[in-house]
CSV table of C-alpha atoms in Angstrom, one decimal:
chain,number,residue,atom,x,y,z
A,7,MET,CA,17.6,-3.7,-27.5
A,8,ARG,CA,17.6,-5.8,-30.9
A,9,ILE,CA,14.1,-4.5,-32.2
A,10,THR,CA,13.4,-1.2,-31.4
A,11,PRO,CA,9.7,-1.0,-30.1
A,12,LEU,CA,7.3,1.4,-32.2
A,13,GLU,CA,6.7,4.8,-30.2
A,14,ALA,CA,3.5,6.9,-30.5
A,15,PRO,CA,1.8,8.4,-32.7
A,16,PHE,CA,1.0,5.0,-34.2
A,17,ASP,CA,-0.8,4.7,-37.6
A,18,PRO,CA,-4.4,3.7,-37.6
A,19,GLU,CA,-3.8,-0.1,-38.3
A,20,VAL,CA,-1.2,0.1,-35.7
A,21,ALA,CA,-3.4,1.8,-33.0
A,22,ALA,CA,-6.4,-0.5,-34.0
A,23,ALA,CA,-4.7,-3.5,-33.6
A,24,LEU,CA,-3.0,-2.1,-30.4
A,25,ALA,CA,-5.7,-0.6,-28.5
A,26,PRO,CA,-7.6,-4.0,-27.4
A,27,MET,CA,-4.5,-5.1,-25.5
A,28,MET,CA,-4.6,-2.7,-23.0
A,29,PRO,CA,-7.1,-0.8,-20.9
A,30,PRO,CA,-8.6,2.2,-22.2
A,31,GLY,CA,-6.3,4.9,-21.6
A,32,VAL,CA,-3.4,3.1,-20.5
A,33,PRO,CA,-0.4,3.3,-23.2
A,34,PRO,CA,0.5,-0.2,-24.9
A,35,ILE,CA,3.6,-1.8,-23.0
A,36,GLY,CA,7.1,-2.4,-24.7
A,37,LEU,CA,6.5,-6.0,-25.7
A,38,PHE,CA,2.8,-5.1,-28.0
A,39,ARG,CA,4.8,-2.0,-29.4
A,40,THR,CA,7.5,-4.7,-30.3
A,41,PHE,CA,5.2,-7.1,-31.5
A,42,ALA,CA,3.6,-4.3,-33.9
A,43,LYS,CA,6.7,-4.3,-35.9
A,44,ASN,CA,5.0,-7.7,-37.5
A,45,LEU,CA,1.5,-6.5,-37.5
A,46,SER,CA,-0.2,-9.7,-39.0
A,47,MET,CA,1.7,-12.1,-36.2
A,48,THR,CA,0.3,-9.2,-33.5
A,49,LYS,CA,-3.5,-9.8,-34.9
A,50,ALA,CA,-3.0,-13.2,-34.7
A,51,MET,CA,-1.8,-13.7,-31.2
A,52,HIS,CA,-4.2,-11.0,-29.7
A,53,GLY,CA,-6.9,-13.8,-29.7
A,54,TRP,CA,-5.1,-16.6,-27.8
A,55,GLY,CA,-3.5,-14.0,-25.8
A,56,ALA,CA,-6.6,-12.6,-24.2
A,57,TYR,CA,-8.0,-16.0,-23.5
A,58,GLU,CA,-4.9,-17.0,-21.4
A,59,LEU,CA,-5.7,-13.8,-19.3
A,60,SER,CA,-9.4,-13.9,-19.2
A,61,ARG,CA,-12.2,-15.5,-16.9
A,62,ALA,CA,-12.1,-18.2,-20.0
A,63,LEU,CA,-9.5,-20.0,-18.5
A,64,SER,CA,-10.6,-22.7,-16.4
A,65,ILE,CA,-8.1,-21.7,-13.6
A,66,SER,CA,-8.2,-19.3,-11.0
A,67,MET,CA,-6.2,-16.1,-11.5
A,68,ARG,CA,-3.9,-16.8,-8.5
A,69,ASP,CA,-3.1,-20.2,-10.3
A,70,ARG,CA,-2.7,-18.5,-13.7
A,71,GLU,CA,-0.2,-16.0,-12.0
A,72,ILE,CA,1.7,-18.8,-10.4
A,73,LEU,CA,2.3,-20.5,-13.2
A,74,ILE,CA,3.2,-17.5,-15.5
A,75,ASP,CA,5.7,-16.1,-12.9
A,76,ARG,CA,7.3,-19.4,-12.5
A,77,THR,CA,7.7,-20.0,-16.4
A,78,CYS,CA,9.1,-16.5,-16.9
A,79,ALA,CA,11.6,-16.4,-13.9
A,80,ARG,CA,12.8,-20.0,-15.3
A,81,CYS,CA,13.0,-18.3,-18.9
A,82,GLY,CA,15.2,-16.0,-17.4
A,83,CYS,CA,12.4,-13.3,-19.1
A,84,GLU,CA,12.7,-10.4,-16.4
A,85,TYR,CA,10.6,-8.3,-18.5
A,86,GLU,CA,7.6,-10.7,-18.8
A,87,TRP,CA,8.1,-11.4,-15.3
A,88,GLY,CA,8.3,-7.9,-14.1
A,89,VAL,CA,5.1,-6.9,-15.9
A,90,HIS,CA,3.1,-9.8,-14.4
A,91,VAL,CA,4.8,-9.4,-10.9
A,92,ALA,CA,4.1,-5.5,-11.1
A,93,PHE,CA,0.3,-6.0,-12.1
A,94,PHE,CA,-0.9,-9.0,-10.5
A,95,ALA,CA,1.2,-10.5,-7.4
A,96,GLU,CA,-0.4,-8.2,-4.7
A,97,ARG,CA,-4.2,-8.5,-6.4
A,98,VAL,CA,-3.7,-12.3,-6.2
A,99,GLY,CA,-2.5,-12.4,-2.7
A,100,PHE,CA,1.2,-13.6,-3.5
A,101,SER,CA,3.6,-12.4,-0.4
A,102,SER,CA,7.0,-11.1,-0.9
A,103,GLU,CA,8.2,-14.7,0.3
A,104,GLN,CA,6.2,-16.5,-2.4
A,105,VAL,CA,7.5,-13.9,-5.1
A,106,THR,CA,11.0,-14.7,-3.9
A,107,SER,CA,10.1,-18.5,-4.1
A,108,LEU,CA,8.8,-18.3,-7.6
A,109,THR,CA,11.8,-16.4,-9.0
A,110,HIS,CA,14.8,-17.9,-6.7
A,111,GLY,CA,13.3,-21.0,-4.7
A,112,GLY,CA,11.4,-23.6,-5.4
A,113,PRO,CA,8.0,-25.6,-4.2
A,114,GLY,CA,9.7,-27.0,-1.2
A,115,ASP,CA,9.9,-23.5,0.4
A,116,PRO,CA,8.1,-22.9,3.5
A,117,CYS,CA,6.0,-20.1,2.4
A,118,TRP,CA,4.0,-22.6,-0.3
A,119,THR,CA,1.4,-23.9,2.6
A,120,SER,CA,-1.3,-24.9,-0.1
A,121,THR,CA,-0.6,-28.1,-1.7
A,122,ARG,CA,-2.7,-26.9,-5.1
A,123,ASP,CA,0.6,-23.9,-4.9
A,124,ARG,CA,3.2,-26.4,-4.8
A,125,LEU,CA,1.7,-28.6,-7.5
A,126,LEU,CA,1.6,-25.7,-9.6
A,127,VAL,CA,5.0,-24.9,-9.4
A,128,ARG,CA,6.1,-28.1,-9.8
A,129,ALA,CA,4.2,-28.4,-12.9
A,130,ALA,CA,5.8,-25.2,-14.4
A,131,ASP,CA,9.2,-26.6,-13.8
A,132,ALA,CA,8.6,-30.1,-15.1
A,133,LEU,CA,7.2,-28.7,-18.6
A,134,HIS,CA,10.4,-26.0,-18.4
A,135,ASP,CA,12.9,-28.8,-17.7
A,136,ASN,CA,11.4,-32.1,-19.6
A,137,SER,CA,8.6,-30.5,-22.3
A,138,THR,CA,6.2,-33.0,-20.2
A,139,ILE,CA,5.0,-33.7,-17.0
A,140,PRO,CA,6.4,-37.0,-15.5
A,141,GLU,CA,3.8,-39.7,-15.0
A,142,PRO,CA,4.0,-39.5,-10.9
A,143,LEU,CA,3.4,-35.8,-11.1
A,144,TRP,CA,0.7,-36.3,-13.1
A,145,ASP,CA,-1.3,-38.5,-11.1
A,146,LEU,CA,-1.2,-35.9,-8.4
A,147,LEU,CA,-1.7,-33.5,-10.7
A,148,SER,CA,-5.2,-34.9,-11.8
A,149,VAL,CA,-6.3,-35.2,-8.3
A,150,GLU,CA,-6.2,-31.7,-7.8
A,151,PHE,CA,-7.2,-30.6,-11.3
A,152,THR,CA,-9.8,-31.6,-14.0
A,153,GLU,CA,-8.6,-32.6,-17.4
A,154,ALA,CA,-9.8,-29.3,-18.8
A,155,GLU,CA,-7.8,-27.4,-16.3
A,156,LEU,CA,-4.4,-29.7,-17.1
A,157,LEU,CA,-5.1,-28.9,-20.7
A,158,ASP,CA,-4.8,-25.3,-19.6
A,159,ILE,CA,-2.1,-25.5,-17.3
A,160,THR,CA,0.1,-27.0,-20.1
A,161,LEU,CA,-1.0,-24.7,-22.7
A,162,LEU,CA,-0.5,-21.6,-20.5
A,163,CYS,CA,3.1,-22.6,-19.5
A,164,GLY,CA,3.9,-23.3,-23.4
A,165,TRP,CA,2.4,-20.2,-24.2
A,166,TYR,CA,4.5,-18.3,-21.8
A,167,HIS,CA,7.7,-20.0,-23.0
A,168,ALA,CA,6.9,-18.6,-26.4
A,169,ILE,CA,6.5,-14.9,-24.9
A,170,SER,CA,9.6,-15.4,-22.9
A,171,PHE,CA,11.8,-16.4,-25.9
A,172,ALA,CA,10.4,-13.6,-27.9
A,173,ALA,CA,10.9,-11.0,-25.4
A,174,ASN,CA,14.4,-12.4,-24.6
A,175,ALA,CA,15.6,-12.2,-28.4
A,176,ALA,CA,14.0,-9.1,-29.4
A,177,GLY,CA,15.4,-7.4,-26.0
A,178,VAL,CA,12.5,-5.6,-25.2
A,179,PRO,CA,13.5,-2.9,-22.3
A,180,LEU,CA,12.0,-3.5,-19.1
A,181,GLU,CA,8.9,-1.3,-18.2
A,182,PRO,CA,9.7,1.8,-15.8
A,183,ASN,CA,9.4,0.9,-12.1
A,184,ALA,CA,8.9,-3.0,-13.0
A,185,PRO,CA,10.5,-5.1,-10.4
A,186,THR,CA,13.9,-7.0,-11.4
A,187,PHE,CA,15.2,-10.4,-10.5
A,188,ASP,CA,17.5,-8.7,-8.0
A,189,SER,CA,14.8,-6.5,-6.3
A,190,VAL,CA,13.4,-9.8,-4.9
A,191,ARG,CA,16.3,-11.8,-4.2
A,192,VAL,CA,16.6,-13.7,-0.9
A,193,LEU,CA,19.0,-11.8,1.6
A,194,ASP,CA,21.7,-13.2,3.0
A,195,ASP,CA,22.9,-13.1,6.5
A,196,ALA,CA,24.3,-9.4,6.0
A,197,GLY,CA,21.1,-8.5,4.9
A,198,SER,CA,19.7,-5.4,7.2
A,199,ALA,CA,16.1,-4.9,8.5
A,200,ARG,CA,16.0,-2.1,5.9
A,201,ASP,CA,16.5,-4.2,3.1
A,202,ALA,CA,13.6,-6.8,4.7
A,203,LEU,CA,11.0,-4.2,4.8
A,204,ARG,CA,11.9,-2.9,1.4
A,205,LEU,CA,11.3,-6.8,-0.1
A,206,ALA,CA,7.9,-6.4,2.0
A,207,ASN,CA,7.0,-3.3,0.1
A,208,LEU,CA,7.2,-1.5,3.1
A,209,ASP,CA,8.9,2.1,3.7
A,210,PRO,CA,11.9,1.5,6.0
A,211,ASP,CA,11.5,5.2,6.8
A,212,GLU,CA,8.0,5.2,7.7
A,213,VAL,CA,8.0,2.1,9.7
A,214,LEU,CA,11.0,3.6,11.6
A,215,GLY,CA,9.1,7.1,12.5
A,216,LEU,CA,6.3,4.5,13.8
A,217,LEU,CA,8.5,2.8,16.0
A,218,ARG,CA,10.0,5.6,17.3
A,219,ALA,CA,6.8,6.9,18.0
A,220,ALA,CA,5.9,3.7,19.9
A,221,MET,CA,9.0,3.9,21.9
A,222,ALA,CA,8.7,7.3,23.2
A,223,GLU,CA,5.2,6.3,24.2
A,224,ASP,CA,6.5,4.0,26.3
A,225,LEU,CA,9.7,5.3,27.6
A,226,SER,CA,8.9,9.5,27.5
A,227,GLU,CA,12.0,11.2,29.2
A,228,ALA,CA,12.6,9.3,32.1
A,229,GLY,CA,13.2,5.7,30.4
A,230,ASP,CA,12.3,2.4,32.0
A,231,LEU,CA,12.5,2.9,35.8
A,232,THR,CA,12.1,-0.7,37.1
A,233,SER,CA,15.2,-2.0,34.9
A,234,LEU,CA,17.2,1.1,35.4
A,235,ALA,CA,16.7,0.4,39.3
A,236,THR,CA,17.0,-3.5,39.3
A,237,ILE,CA,19.4,-4.2,36.5
A,238,PRO,CA,23.4,-3.5,36.6
A,239,ALA,CA,24.4,-1.6,33.3
A,240,ASP,CA,26.7,-4.2,32.4
A,241,VAL,CA,24.2,-7.4,32.5
A,242,ASP,CA,23.6,-9.1,28.9
A,243,LEU,CA,20.9,-11.0,28.3
A,244,GLU,CA,19.7,-13.6,25.6
A,245,VAL,CA,15.9,-14.2,24.8
A,246,SER,CA,14.0,-15.9,22.5
A,247,PHE,CA,10.6,-14.7,21.0
A,248,THR,CA,8.4,-17.9,21.1
A,249,SER,CA,5.3,-19.1,20.4
A,250,ARG,CA,2.2,-20.1,22.6
A,251,ASN,CA,-0.2,-20.9,20.0
A,252,VAL,CA,-0.8,-22.4,16.4
A,253,GLY,CA,-0.4,-19.3,14.1
A,254,VAL,CA,1.3,-17.5,11.0
A,255,ALA,CA,4.5,-15.5,12.1
A,256,CYS,CA,4.5,-11.5,10.9
A,257,GLY,CA,6.6,-8.6,11.8
A,258,LEU,CA,10.1,-10.2,12.2
A,259,PRO,CA,11.5,-7.4,10.1
A,260,VAL,CA,9.8,-4.9,12.0
A,261,VAL,CA,11.1,-5.9,15.2
A,262,ALA,CA,14.6,-6.3,13.7
A,263,LEU,CA,14.4,-2.5,12.6
A,264,LEU,CA,13.1,-1.6,16.3
A,265,CYS,CA,16.2,-3.7,17.7
A,266,GLU,CA,18.6,-2.0,15.4
A,267,ASP,CA,17.2,1.3,16.3
A,268,ALA,CA,16.3,1.5,19.4
A,269,ILE,CA,19.7,-0.8,21.1
A,270,GLY,CA,21.9,-0.1,18.4
A,271,PRO,CA,25.2,-2.4,17.3
A,272,SER,CA,25.1,-4.4,20.6
A,273,ALA,CA,21.9,-6.1,19.7
A,274,LYS,CA,22.0,-9.4,17.7
A,275,PHE,CA,18.3,-10.3,16.1
A,276,THR,CA,18.0,-13.5,14.5
A,277,PRO,CA,15.1,-14.5,13.3
A,278,LEU,CA,14.3,-17.9,13.1
A,279,VAL,CA,11.4,-18.2,10.5
A,280,THR,CA,10.3,-16.2,7.8
A,281,ASP,CA,7.0,-14.0,7.8
A,282,GLY,CA,4.0,-16.0,6.6
A,283,ASP,CA,5.6,-19.4,8.1
A,284,ARG,CA,3.0,-21.5,9.9
A,285,VAL,CA,4.2,-21.8,13.6
A,286,ALA,CA,3.5,-24.3,16.4
A,287,PRO,CA,3.3,-23.8,20.4
A,288,GLY,CA,6.5,-23.6,21.9
A,289,GLN,CA,8.1,-22.6,18.7
A,290,HIS,CA,11.0,-20.2,18.8
A,291,LEU,CA,10.5,-17.5,15.9
A,292,ALA,CA,13.8,-15.4,16.7
A,293,THR,CA,16.5,-14.6,19.6
A,294,LEU,CA,17.3,-11.4,20.6
A,295,SER,CA,21.1,-11.0,22.3
A,296,ALA,CA,21.6,-7.3,23.9
A,297,PRO,CA,22.3,-5.4,27.2
A,298,ALA,CA,19.2,-6.6,29.6
A,299,ARG,CA,18.2,-3.1,30.2
A,300,ALA,CA,17.4,-2.3,26.3
A,301,VAL,CA,16.0,-6.0,25.6
A,302,LEU,CA,13.5,-5.1,28.7
A,303,ALA,CA,12.8,-1.7,26.8
A,304,VAL,CA,12.0,-2.7,23.7
A,305,GLU,CA,9.8,-6.1,25.0
A,306,ARG,CA,6.6,-4.9,25.1
A,307,THR,CA,6.5,-2.9,21.9
A,308,ALA,CA,8.4,-5.6,20.0
A,309,LEU,CA,5.5,-8.2,21.4
A,310,ASN,CA,2.7,-6.0,20.8
A,311,LEU,CA,3.6,-5.6,17.2
A,312,LEU,CA,4.6,-9.1,16.7
A,313,THR,CA,1.4,-10.5,18.2
A,314,HIS,CA,-0.8,-8.2,16.6
A,315,LEU,CA,0.2,-8.7,13.0
A,316,SER,CA,0.9,-12.7,13.5
A,317,GLY,CA,-2.8,-12.6,14.4
A,318,ILE,CA,-3.8,-10.7,11.3
A,319,ALA,CA,-1.8,-12.9,9.4
A,320,THR,CA,-3.3,-16.1,11.4
A,321,ALA,CA,-6.9,-14.8,10.7
A,322,THR,CA,-6.1,-14.3,7.1
A,323,ARG,CA,-4.8,-17.6,6.9
A,324,THR,CA,-7.6,-19.5,8.5
A,325,TRP,CA,-10.0,-17.6,5.6
A,326,VAL,CA,-7.3,-18.6,3.0
A,327,ASP,CA,-7.5,-22.1,3.9
A,328,ALA,CA,-11.3,-22.4,4.1
A,329,LEU,CA,-11.5,-20.9,0.9
A,330,GLU,CA,-9.1,-23.4,-0.9
A,331,GLY,CA,-9.7,-24.6,-4.3
A,332,THR,CA,-12.4,-22.4,-5.0
A,333,GLY,CA,-10.2,-19.8,-6.7
A,334,VAL,CA,-11.8,-16.9,-4.6
A,335,VAL,CA,-9.5,-14.1,-3.3
A,336,VAL,CA,-9.6,-12.9,0.2
A,337,ARG,CA,-9.2,-9.2,0.1
A,338,ASP,CA,-9.0,-7.1,3.2
A,339,THR,CA,-10.7,-3.4,3.2
A,340,ARG,CA,-9.7,-0.1,5.1
A,341,LYS,CA,-10.8,-1.2,8.4
A,342,THR,CA,-7.5,-1.0,10.1
A,343,THR,CA,-6.1,0.7,13.1
A,344,PRO,CA,-5.2,4.3,12.3
A,345,LEU,CA,-1.2,4.7,11.4
A,346,LEU,CA,-0.9,0.7,10.9
A,347,ARG,CA,-2.4,0.4,8.0
A,348,ALA,CA,0.9,-0.4,6.0
A,349,LEU,CA,1.8,-3.1,8.6
A,350,GLU,CA,-1.6,-4.7,8.7
A,351,LYS,CA,-2.0,-4.9,5.1
A,352,TYR,CA,1.5,-6.4,4.8
A,353,ALA,CA,0.1,-9.1,7.6
A,354,VAL,CA,-2.7,-9.6,5.5
A,355,ARG,CA,-0.3,-10.7,2.4
A,356,CYS,CA,1.5,-13.0,4.7
A,357,GLY,CA,-1.8,-14.8,5.5
A,358,GLY,CA,-2.1,-15.3,1.8
A,359,GLY,CA,-4.4,-12.8,1.3
A,360,ALA,CA,-4.6,-10.0,-1.0
A,361,ASN,CA,-4.9,-5.9,-0.5
A,362,TYR,CA,-7.8,-4.0,-1.7
A,363,ARG,CA,-7.0,0.1,-2.1
A,364,HIS,CA,-4.8,1.6,0.6
A,365,GLY,CA,-6.8,4.5,0.9
A,366,LEU,CA,-9.4,7.0,-0.6
A,367,PHE,CA,-6.2,8.1,-2.9
A,368,ASP,CA,-5.5,5.2,-5.1
A,369,GLU,CA,-8.9,3.8,-5.7
A,370,ILE,CA,-12.4,4.5,-6.5
A,371,LEU,CA,-15.1,2.7,-4.4
A,372,ILE,CA,-18.5,3.9,-4.8
A,373,LYS,CA,-20.7,3.4,-1.6
A,374,ASP,CA,-24.3,3.5,-0.5
A,375,ASN,CA,-23.6,7.2,0.7
A,376,HIS,CA,-21.9,8.3,-2.4
A,377,VAL,CA,-24.6,7.1,-4.6
A,378,ALA,CA,-27.1,9.3,-2.1
A,379,ALA,CA,-25.5,12.0,-2.7
A,380,ALA,CA,-24.6,11.8,-6.3
A,381,GLY,CA,-28.4,11.5,-6.9
A,382,GLY,CA,-28.2,7.7,-7.9
A,383,ILE,CA,-25.9,4.8,-9.4
A,384,ARG,CA,-26.4,5.9,-12.7
A,385,ASN,CA,-25.2,9.7,-11.7
A,386,ALA,CA,-22.4,8.4,-9.7
A,387,LEU,CA,-20.8,6.2,-12.6
A,388,ALA,CA,-21.0,9.0,-14.9
A,389,ARG,CA,-19.3,11.5,-12.8
A,390,VAL,CA,-16.6,9.1,-11.8
A,391,ALA,CA,-15.9,8.5,-15.8
A,392,GLU,CA,-16.3,12.2,-16.6
A,393,ALA,CA,-13.5,13.0,-13.9
A,394,HIS,CA,-11.2,9.7,-14.7
A,395,PRO,CA,-10.9,8.3,-18.0
A,396,ARG,CA,-12.0,4.4,-18.2
A,397,GLY,CA,-9.0,2.5,-17.0
A,398,ALA,CA,-7.0,5.1,-15.4
A,399,VAL,CA,-8.0,4.4,-11.8
A,400,PRO,CA,-9.7,0.9,-10.5
A,401,VAL,CA,-13.8,1.7,-9.9
A,402,GLN,CA,-15.7,0.2,-7.9
A,403,ILE,CA,-19.2,0.5,-6.9
A,404,GLU,CA,-21.2,-1.2,-3.9
A,405,VAL,CA,-24.9,-2.3,-4.5
A,406,ASP,CA,-27.1,-4.1,-1.8
A,407,SER,CA,-30.1,-5.5,-4.2
A,408,LEU,CA,-30.3,-7.0,-7.5
A,409,ASP,CA,-31.8,-4.1,-8.9
A,410,GLN,CA,-29.0,-2.0,-8.1
A,411,PHE,CA,-26.7,-4.6,-9.6
A,412,ASP,CA,-28.6,-4.6,-12.6
A,413,GLU,CA,-28.7,-0.9,-12.7
A,414,ALA,CA,-24.6,-0.7,-12.2
A,415,LEU,CA,-24.1,-3.1,-14.7
A,416,ALA,CA,-26.0,-1.4,-17.2
A,417,HIS,CA,-23.9,1.6,-16.7
A,418,GLY,CA,-20.8,0.2,-17.1
A,419,ALA,CA,-19.6,-0.8,-14.0
A,420,ASP,CA,-16.2,-3.3,-14.3
A,421,GLN,CA,-15.9,-4.1,-10.3
A,422,ILE,CA,-19.4,-4.8,-8.4
A,423,MET,CA,-19.2,-5.2,-4.7
A,424,LEU,CA,-22.5,-7.6,-3.7
A,425,ASP,CA,-23.1,-6.1,0.1
A,426,ASN,CA,-25.0,-8.2,2.2
A,427,PHE,CA,-26.4,-10.3,-0.5
A,428,ALA,CA,-28.1,-13.7,0.1
A,429,VAL,CA,-26.4,-16.6,-1.6
A,430,ASN,CA,-28.9,-17.2,-4.0
A,431,ASP,CA,-29.2,-13.5,-5.1
A,432,MET,CA,-25.4,-13.7,-5.2
A,433,ARG,CA,-25.5,-16.8,-7.6
A,434,ILE,CA,-28.3,-15.0,-10.1
A,435,ALA,CA,-25.8,-11.7,-10.0
A,436,VAL,CA,-22.8,-14.1,-11.0
A,437,GLU,CA,-24.8,-15.4,-13.9
A,438,ARG,CA,-26.1,-12.1,-15.0
A,439,ALA,CA,-22.3,-10.5,-14.6
A,440,ARG,CA,-20.8,-13.8,-16.8
A,441,SER,CA,-23.5,-12.9,-19.6
A,442,CYS,CA,-22.2,-9.4,-20.2
A,443,PRO,CA,-20.0,-9.2,-23.2
A,444,ARG,CA,-17.3,-7.2,-20.8
A,445,ASP,CA,-15.3,-8.7,-17.9
A,446,VAL,CA,-17.0,-7.7,-14.5
A,447,ARG,CA,-15.5,-8.9,-11.8
A,448,LEU,CA,-17.5,-9.6,-8.5
A,449,GLU,CA,-16.9,-9.2,-4.8
A,450,ALA,CA,-18.8,-10.6,-1.8
A,451,SER,CA,-18.9,-8.2,1.3
A,452,GLY,CA,-21.0,-8.3,4.4
A,453,GLY,CA,-20.8,-10.3,8.2
A,454,PHE,CA,-19.6,-13.3,6.5
A,455,THR,CA,-18.2,-16.5,9.0
A,456,LEU,CA,-16.1,-19.3,8.0
A,457,SER,CA,-19.0,-21.8,8.5
A,458,ASP,CA,-20.8,-19.8,5.4
A,459,ALA,CA,-17.4,-19.0,3.3
A,460,ARG,CA,-17.3,-22.0,0.8
A,461,GLN,CA,-21.1,-21.7,0.1
A,462,VAL,CA,-20.4,-18.1,-0.4
A,463,ALA,CA,-17.1,-18.7,-2.4
A,464,LEU,CA,-19.1,-21.4,-4.6
A,465,THR,CA,-21.5,-18.7,-6.0
A,466,GLY,CA,-18.8,-17.8,-8.4
A,467,VAL,CA,-17.7,-14.2,-7.0
A,468,ASP,CA,-14.3,-13.1,-7.5
A,469,SER,CA,-13.0,-12.3,-4.0
A,470,ILE,CA,-14.5,-12.1,-0.7
A,471,ALA,CA,-14.0,-8.7,1.6
A,472,LEU,CA,-13.4,-9.0,5.0
A,473,GLY,CA,-12.9,-6.4,7.2
A,474,ALA,CA,-12.7,-8.8,10.5
A,475,ILE,CA,-9.5,-9.9,9.6
A,476,THR,CA,-7.5,-6.9,10.4
A,477,HIS,CA,-10.1,-4.8,13.0
A,478,SER,CA,-11.0,-8.2,14.5
A,479,ALA,CA,-8.4,-10.6,14.5
A,480,PRO,CA,-7.1,-11.8,17.8
A,481,ALA,CA,-3.5,-11.5,18.7
A,482,ILE,CA,-1.4,-14.5,18.8
A,483,ASP,CA,0.3,-15.5,22.2
A,484,ILE,CA,4.1,-14.9,21.7
A,485,GLY,CA,6.2,-14.6,24.6
A,486,LEU,CA,9.7,-13.3,25.5
A,487,ASP,CA,11.8,-16.2,27.2
A,488,VAL,CA,15.3,-16.1,28.8
A,489,LEU,CA,17.8,-18.2,27.2
A,490,MET,CA,20.7,-17.2,28.9
A,491,PRO,CA,20.2,-15.1,32.0
A,492,ALA,CA,22.7,-13.1,33.9
A,493,ASP,CA,24.7,-14.7,36.5
A,494,PRO,CA,23.4,-14.0,40.2
A,495,GLN,CA,26.3,-11.9,42.0
């Protein structure tokens, strides 16, 4: 630490300068407290920095975060990279593989299935390496982005070069609980299934408990009666998990942990693709070599999880592809299978979507029943504000008419869900929200189909909430094919 950040309590001028830099009630981060050592500079920087993180920027939040994360990673600025990954990566739908790629990989990595995403990574790299964008790359960017967007892209990268230089040179200490470069490093061949789950933001112990319960449900006390009766104990089997459909793979680290725990050291599970990869019919996703009885004992549990999670990832990717270029984020809901929520929300991330709240405990969603029980929108919002200081917990309110929308907007709502709105009413709501002096984010919800997805997205909403990507996603057909059968005796 070369320049020690200021610590609270701050004198009034410093407090006034820091206040607009963070949500109400949230303490200023170390970078801002460091910059506050030069108060004139801090005040001057705030205007431009606020623009770069605002709705006024012509590119989407996801586009912005690709550029920022890549630029900070290339500059070796673990501090600013960590802040943005912690605050925004899940919100904009980055998979763990994409965060790893932005940090340690490149635009050719298979996790980048969108042309737009790949071009943004290439643009950030070109600006970092050459201080310009070569003509061939500029031509490609010009097809995908407007001139206004190209100006924002170049200046955004430049701004975060400057932030990275300052944070690195000043030695700003990492924020508590922020990720580090090593925490998203690509696993080598020796990496365990538990490591892979941690990188996917899943708790290995919770997943293991689920897997053991699933195996107990299938085997009970007696075990696999068929395999025990028909297969000698010393027979080995090599099998492949093979896709029968076009889709997106998801669940391989889960199956790896299943094999590691249920079979033990004799199991050799080798993933051939990464969660989030697109797969084709006939493609091998992983191989497993182990005693035949053990392979067949885990087969159904492994396939149930793999087909289900891959189905969710595939359904999510279908929606993400349909909305490509609109800047609208596909978000999930709490309409998940009991006890499988963490895995199903992980599958959504693998498909390119973003997670909303994980439960009733981490965010507030005021729905119609809450409004009715509270005595109206105004009362509900007022009681939430009294219970939780502004900015302490994310708050969204659901409305089902423009009258309710206007009431929510008038009483301070920052996140509003437009439930079953007609497209024209959505456009009106967007126009009214954009004229509001504060940043108001809108989410569309209610019975959308792929055929009307772009029409909804082009109203200008920020996100679309889809329960169907978890509760109604068809399973992907994945089979277990024998590669090396036992020799007949």
